[in-house]
């Protein structure tokens, strides 16, 4: 049953079905808002994913719980993330006049703590093909080249090295091409 | 791999000889582009070090893609009105009616015509994943697993499935064991048990033989008369460039759904 608790608890657990529900219920509304405020569809996707990641990350902390309605909370984070990126003081001013100052401050604090650059890497990693993700994953788990070769049915260690480098290059390229990454580096 | 990226890898993993290391550090001071490249490579391991966040990002990306494919967001206005009023209004009913109509149309188009029989199609087109692929790899597997794969090769599918069951939770060989066990189960007629294994593999990060998993899962769904999932997977296969089972999936779609 779709309740506030179902959404909050499901997101804390990283439950795929709950995330699907959240997408179905709220993605359209939030994306519309971002697009209405000079963002592109792709900006809207990033903002939505980043906001869910922020909430997920926060809910992993002990003693943290969402005091507000789930949608209010999600939308506040999306909106503040996008306004921060726009650096639009006029809109930011209007925002704090119209909503709970307490919530705005809490959300701003989380956004400041959130490492946007790291999130770009994670988002781009998620966009790699399964094979690339798996080879990077195994390598992060500290598996040796021989073990990776066996696990992935690759001919030999040289092939693993080659494939791993190809995947890392691909990831680096995706990161470099990301518009937010470019902004952050400018 | 380019010479430059090879150098960066060696630099970051401490595998550069001292003389090359000093020269490379000097270059980093002078070449801004190179420094940026190194920074990105350094960022990869740091950003991906948290497994939970890494997995969560992958799941979000998958859900995003599924959502884009199905595109069934509640229309913005309907959802806002629902929240404001605490009850369904006319716009919401329109949205619900539209979704129901789409579902009805989809179920009609998905339903095969009378002369087409999914179970028969499955019988005619299923054959277990070829065992020859295992021949050159035997020495890589531990004894027990090698026995299971030998049984599989000899078409002793029930026996193979039984031994492979004991390897399913193995942290290293698990994904491979699941792949062959699901095949063995299908070959011995226990498709229902195979379906749950394929479902696990379709969403697992540890999947091996990704393209084969998609195809065999589609077949398993077909055998269980789950035509929606079978068709969904076949469409995914057909839309993947150079998918190993593209021809088979096209045939499935043509024979049963066109």
XYZ file of C-alpha atoms in Angstrom:
444
model
C 0.000 0.000 0.000
C 1.298 3.429 -0.945
C 1.853 5.341 2.269
C 4.338 7.976 3.363
C 6.110 5.368 5.468
C 6.233 2.927 2.541
C 8.077 5.499 0.413
C 10.446 6.717 3.127
C 11.329 3.259 4.407
C 11.549 1.805 0.908
C 13.978 4.481 -0.211
C 16.073 3.941 2.910
C 16.358 0.252 1.980
C 17.075 1.136 -1.653
C 14.053 -0.940 -2.668
C 13.794 -1.015 -6.442
C 10.000 -1.309 -6.499
C 9.630 1.718 -4.247
C 12.006 3.754 -6.412
C 9.873 2.771 -9.412
C 6.799 4.048 -7.552
C 8.564 7.297 -6.708
C 9.472 7.746 -10.372
C 5.905 7.083 -11.455
C 4.389 9.391 -8.863
C 6.732 12.355 -8.822
C 9.180 12.392 -11.691
C 6.788 14.117 -14.108
C 5.955 16.925 -11.729
C 9.528 17.634 -10.783
C 10.791 17.398 -14.344
C 8.093 19.863 -15.433
C 9.231 22.319 -12.794
C 12.896 22.086 -13.810
C 12.016 22.523 -17.477
C 9.768 25.502 -16.656
C 12.746 27.032 -14.897
C 15.080 27.005 -17.914
C 16.385 23.469 -17.393
C 16.526 20.765 -20.016
C 14.985 17.287 -19.751
C 18.448 15.948 -19.078
C 18.992 18.503 -16.259
C 15.687 17.359 -14.794
C 16.826 13.712 -14.871
C 20.074 14.578 -13.103
C 18.362 16.698 -10.464
C 15.817 13.973 -9.741
C 18.488 11.284 -9.423
C 20.734 13.495 -7.292
C 17.869 14.329 -4.935
C 17.005 10.652 -4.478
C 20.674 9.911 -3.823
C 20.866 12.682 -1.211
C 17.822 11.320 0.609
C 19.101 7.750 0.331
C 22.492 8.807 1.692
C 20.943 10.735 4.595
C 18.580 7.933 5.535
C 21.542 5.582 5.965
C 22.543 7.674 8.979
C 21.247 6.510 12.320
C 18.614 8.703 13.954
C 17.770 10.478 10.717
C 14.169 10.540 9.682
C 12.175 12.685 7.295
C 9.876 14.910 9.300
C 7.957 16.283 6.334
C 5.767 14.741 3.703
C 7.906 12.725 1.328
C 6.986 14.747 -1.742
C 7.523 18.076 0.055
C 10.949 16.891 1.041
C 11.877 15.501 -2.363
C 10.663 18.578 -4.168
C 12.522 20.927 -1.794
C 15.769 19.116 -2.488
C 15.202 19.071 -6.246
C 14.300 22.729 -6.275
C 17.243 23.801 -4.131
C 19.635 21.676 -6.163
C 18.450 23.277 -9.364
C 18.413 26.821 -7.982
C 21.887 26.335 -6.628
C 23.008 25.340 -10.064
C 21.241 28.318 -11.619
C 22.699 30.596 -8.998
C 19.537 32.627 -9.331
C 19.246 34.795 -6.211
C 15.897 36.188 -7.242
C 14.327 32.744 -7.366
C 16.083 31.691 -4.170
C 14.661 34.697 -2.390
C 11.149 33.942 -3.620
C 11.539 30.357 -2.492
C 12.331 31.112 1.149
C 9.441 33.514 1.365
C 7.021 30.830 0.303
C 8.021 27.820 2.315
C 9.130 26.633 5.685
C 12.441 28.320 6.432
C 13.408 25.415 8.644
C 13.002 22.903 5.831
C 14.824 25.156 3.354
C 17.783 25.442 5.710
C 17.917 21.713 6.413
C 17.794 20.879 2.729
C 20.429 23.490 1.867
C 22.696 21.987 4.475
C 22.396 18.508 2.937
C 23.049 19.867 -0.506
C 26.205 21.606 0.691
C 27.421 18.345 2.204
C 26.681 16.431 -0.987
C 29.695 15.888 -3.207
C 28.337 16.761 -6.637
C 31.522 15.820 -8.426
C 31.483 12.324 -6.934
C 27.836 11.984 -7.890
C 28.713 12.761 -11.523
C 31.234 9.911 -11.471
C 28.629 7.556 -10.014
C 25.990 8.609 -12.527
C 28.372 8.080 -15.421
C 29.512 4.757 -13.988
C 25.873 3.675 -13.951
C 25.611 4.591 -17.635
C 28.436 2.254 -18.657
C 27.560 -1.125 -20.126
C 27.223 -4.094 -17.776
C 30.546 -5.550 -18.817
C 32.434 -2.337 -18.068
C 30.660 -1.851 -14.763
C 31.476 -5.397 -13.773
C 35.175 -5.179 -14.566
C 35.506 -1.901 -12.621
C 33.414 -3.361 -9.802
C 35.597 -6.465 -9.512
C 38.701 -4.372 -9.631
C 37.358 -2.115 -6.848
C 36.688 -5.256 -4.819
C 40.412 -5.925 -5.065
C 40.149 -9.011 -7.285
C 43.325 -9.914 -9.165
C 43.598 -9.925 -12.937
C 43.567 -13.735 -13.092
C 40.452 -13.955 -10.992
C 38.705 -11.314 -13.077
C 39.635 -13.196 -16.247
C 38.050 -16.379 -14.867
C 34.955 -14.625 -13.583
C 34.325 -12.786 -16.798
C 35.356 -15.575 -19.112
C 38.109 -13.433 -20.657
C 41.033 -15.164 -22.356
C 43.873 -13.941 -20.165
C 45.147 -11.215 -17.859
C 46.314 -9.045 -20.729
C 42.785 -8.981 -22.055
C 41.530 -7.921 -18.607
C 44.023 -5.059 -18.434
C 43.031 -3.921 -21.894
C 39.313 -4.126 -21.162
C 39.678 -2.372 -17.811
C 41.625 0.488 -19.357
C 39.082 0.814 -22.133
C 36.276 1.035 -19.556
C 38.091 3.602 -17.442
C 38.804 5.705 -20.513
C 35.153 5.500 -21.442
C 34.119 6.568 -17.955
C 36.622 9.443 -17.943
C 35.259 10.587 -21.310
C 31.652 10.542 -20.069
C 32.637 12.566 -16.994
C 34.570 15.109 -19.065
C 31.607 15.600 -21.380
C 29.111 16.166 -18.565
C 27.868 19.749 -18.644
C 27.796 20.103 -14.860
C 31.329 18.745 -14.569
C 32.457 21.315 -17.110
C 30.726 24.052 -15.096
C 32.377 22.912 -11.903
C 35.777 22.896 -13.541
C 35.346 26.294 -15.195
C 44.815 1.727 -24.846
C 46.655 4.944 -25.562
C 50.204 5.445 -24.356
C 49.068 8.412 -22.294
C 46.376 6.493 -20.433
C 48.780 3.658 -19.847
C 51.152 6.169 -18.275
C 48.422 7.662 -16.097
C 47.452 4.210 -14.841
C 51.055 3.398 -14.018
C 51.516 6.772 -12.325
C 48.445 6.362 -10.133
C 49.116 2.743 -9.229
C 52.738 3.480 -8.309
C 54.091 1.284 -11.061
C 56.315 3.928 -12.644
C 60.080 3.726 -12.339
C 61.540 6.649 -10.363
C 63.003 8.471 -13.389
C 59.763 8.264 -15.365
C 57.786 9.273 -12.267
C 59.778 12.509 -11.820
C 59.474 13.378 -15.508
C 55.739 12.718 -15.428
C 55.295 14.917 -12.326
C 57.132 17.668 -14.125
C 54.780 17.342 -17.092
C 51.797 17.546 -14.759
C 52.967 20.949 -13.541
C 53.264 22.263 -17.053
C 50.382 20.624 -18.920
C 46.977 21.637 -17.618
C 45.116 19.157 -19.847
C 47.200 16.276 -18.595
C 46.621 17.369 -14.984
C 42.854 17.413 -15.625
C 42.984 13.928 -17.099
C 44.904 12.598 -14.115
C 42.440 14.283 -11.782
C 39.558 12.439 -13.442
C 41.334 9.108 -13.138
C 42.053 9.849 -9.487
C 38.399 10.713 -8.983
C 37.145 7.389 -10.310
C 38.275 5.201 -7.422
C 37.314 7.771 -4.782
C 33.855 8.404 -6.167
C 33.107 4.740 -6.620
C 34.504 3.505 -3.326
C 31.111 3.347 -1.564
C 29.458 0.152 -2.792
C 25.992 1.109 -1.527
C 26.010 4.406 -3.395
C 27.478 2.740 -6.473
C 24.726 0.107 -6.503
C 22.084 2.709 -5.787
C 23.246 4.815 -8.766
C 23.120 1.799 -11.072
C 19.623 0.975 -9.878
C 18.476 4.580 -10.385
C 19.813 4.539 -13.921
C 17.986 1.285 -14.659
C 14.741 2.563 -13.166
C 15.133 5.780 -15.160
C 15.481 3.802 -18.391
C 12.506 1.582 -17.558
C 10.514 4.678 -16.744
C 11.484 6.321 -20.038
C 10.424 3.199 -21.909
C 7.064 2.864 -20.213
C 6.542 6.605 -19.587
C 3.633 6.225 -17.216
C 4.170 9.249 -14.970
C 1.077 10.563 -13.299
C 0.361 13.777 -15.201
C 1.659 16.761 -13.237
C -1.678 18.541 -12.918
C -3.594 15.455 -11.861
C -1.077 14.629 -9.154
C -1.027 18.167 -7.774
C -4.808 18.354 -7.679
C -4.978 15.024 -5.928
C -2.615 16.260 -3.245
C -4.434 19.559 -2.821
C -7.937 18.161 -2.570
C -7.195 14.861 -0.954
C -9.640 13.260 -3.388
C -9.723 12.334 -7.058
C -11.085 15.005 -9.397
C -12.117 14.876 -13.031
C -8.585 15.327 -14.410
C -7.357 12.423 -12.319
C -10.183 10.244 -13.614
C -9.214 11.183 -17.173
C -5.641 10.160 -16.420
C -6.769 6.845 -14.932
C -9.102 6.236 -17.878
C -6.232 6.916 -20.297
C -3.942 4.461 -18.489
C -6.670 1.773 -18.405
C -7.350 2.267 -22.140
C -3.646 1.892 -22.870
C -3.514 -1.294 -20.811
C -6.514 -2.730 -22.653
C -4.974 -1.873 -26.039
C -1.638 -3.327 -24.928
C -3.239 -6.559 -23.731
C -5.064 -6.941 -27.033
C -1.957 -6.330 -29.119
C 0.147 -8.561 -26.893
C -2.241 -11.482 -27.050
C -1.198 -13.964 -29.700
C -3.782 -15.071 -32.210
C -5.411 -18.460 -31.678
C -3.283 -20.455 -34.066
C -0.054 -19.330 -32.373
C 1.005 -21.286 -29.357
C 3.769 -19.882 -27.092
C 4.365 -23.201 -25.306
C 4.803 -24.966 -28.631
C 7.078 -22.208 -29.910
C 9.170 -22.651 -26.769
C 9.421 -26.410 -27.282
C 10.524 -25.941 -30.872
C 13.053 -23.215 -30.193
C 14.606 -23.910 -26.806
C 17.930 -25.672 -26.610
C 20.215 -25.352 -23.573
C 23.196 -23.003 -23.777
C 25.811 -24.868 -25.855
C 28.075 -26.997 -23.739
C 31.039 -26.724 -26.133
C 31.706 -23.293 -24.688
C 32.823 -25.012 -21.491
C 35.432 -27.334 -22.973
C 38.428 -25.040 -22.865
C 37.585 -23.672 -19.480
C 37.448 -26.829 -17.355
C 40.843 -26.261 -15.757
C 39.656 -22.904 -14.425
C 36.920 -24.397 -12.310
C 37.140 -26.130 -8.916
C 36.555 -29.914 -8.943
C 32.921 -29.972 -7.787
C 31.899 -27.339 -10.278
C 33.802 -29.076 -13.055
C 31.798 -32.255 -12.269
C 28.556 -30.324 -12.621
C 29.655 -28.855 -15.923
C 30.689 -32.292 -17.163
C 27.218 -33.618 -16.316
C 25.756 -30.641 -18.153
C 27.889 -31.388 -21.193
C 26.719 -34.987 -21.118
C 23.124 -33.759 -20.998
C 22.599 -35.130 -17.491
C 20.654 -32.003 -16.701
C 18.930 -33.108 -13.492
C 22.238 -34.175 -12.001
C 23.944 -30.987 -13.196
C 21.211 -28.815 -11.659
C 21.548 -30.673 -8.363
C 25.313 -30.138 -8.101
C 25.110 -26.573 -9.348
C 22.651 -25.766 -6.562
C 25.489 -26.161 -4.062
C 27.514 -23.547 -5.972
C 24.814 -20.930 -6.305
C 25.858 -18.934 -3.267
C 29.562 -19.163 -3.939
C 30.904 -15.608 -3.942
C 33.031 -16.227 -7.029
C 31.435 -19.031 -9.010
C 27.840 -18.234 -8.008
C 26.775 -16.292 -11.128
C 28.191 -18.955 -13.447
C 26.531 -21.753 -11.448
C 23.188 -19.953 -11.580
C 23.467 -19.455 -15.330
C 24.064 -23.142 -16.074
C 21.632 -24.322 -13.388
C 18.822 -22.239 -14.884
C 19.615 -23.776 -18.274
C 19.716 -27.274 -16.777
C 16.385 -26.713 -15.026
C 14.776 -25.605 -18.267
C 16.228 -28.596 -20.077
C 14.863 -30.952 -17.414
C 11.426 -29.345 -17.532
C 11.429 -27.308 -14.305
C 10.939 -23.955 -16.017
C 9.234 -22.383 -13.026
C 12.370 -22.758 -10.895
C 14.443 -21.437 -13.791
C 12.290 -18.304 -14.067
C 13.176 -17.156 -10.572
C 16.868 -17.688 -11.306
C 16.652 -15.706 -14.535
C 14.787 -12.912 -12.760
C 17.557 -12.790 -10.218
C 20.149 -12.672 -12.996
C 18.373 -9.987 -14.991
C 18.702 -7.537 -12.129
C 21.950 -8.769 -10.636
C 25.232 -6.944 -11.015
C 26.986 -10.290 -10.938
C 25.375 -11.623 -14.086
C 27.533 -13.511 -16.549
C 26.651 -13.902 -20.214
C 24.257 -10.952 -20.066
C 22.888 -11.371 -23.575
C 22.261 -15.085 -23.122
C 20.501 -14.394 -19.822
C 18.093 -12.055 -21.613
C 17.311 -14.622 -24.287
C 16.848 -17.597 -21.990
C 14.758 -15.518 -19.588
C 12.520 -14.518 -22.506
C 12.106 -18.192 -23.411
C 11.345 -19.138 -19.829
C 8.678 -16.443 -19.628
C 7.221 -17.679 -22.865
C 6.989 -21.190 -21.541
C 5.151 -19.904 -18.461
C 2.804 -17.932 -20.721
C 4.065 -14.618 -19.321
C 3.845 -12.945 -22.716
C 4.313 -9.393 -21.498
C 7.733 -10.083 -19.990
C 8.761 -12.342 -22.883
C 7.927 -9.637 -25.390
C 9.618 -6.934 -23.307
C 12.872 -8.889 -23.272
C 12.636 -9.752 -26.971
C 12.211 -6.062 -27.768
C 15.230 -5.205 -25.640
C 17.288 -7.794 -27.506
C 16.180 -6.553 -30.913
C 16.999 -2.963 -29.995
C 20.510 -3.844 -28.809
C 23.025 -3.450 -31.646
C 24.792 -6.711 -32.494
C 22.974 -8.685 -29.821
C 23.939 -12.357 -30.039
C 20.264 -13.412 -30.053
C 18.863 -10.706 -32.301
C 17.737 -13.089 -35.048
C 16.046 -15.431 -32.571
C 14.265 -12.540 -30.836
C 13.058 -11.151 -34.168
C 11.669 -14.558 -35.033
C 9.913 -14.759 -31.681
C 8.329 -11.341 -32.170
C 7.313 -12.096 -35.750
C 5.877 -15.524 -34.978
C 3.975 -14.638 -31.831
C 3.301 -10.945 -31.636
C 3.010 -9.446 -35.092
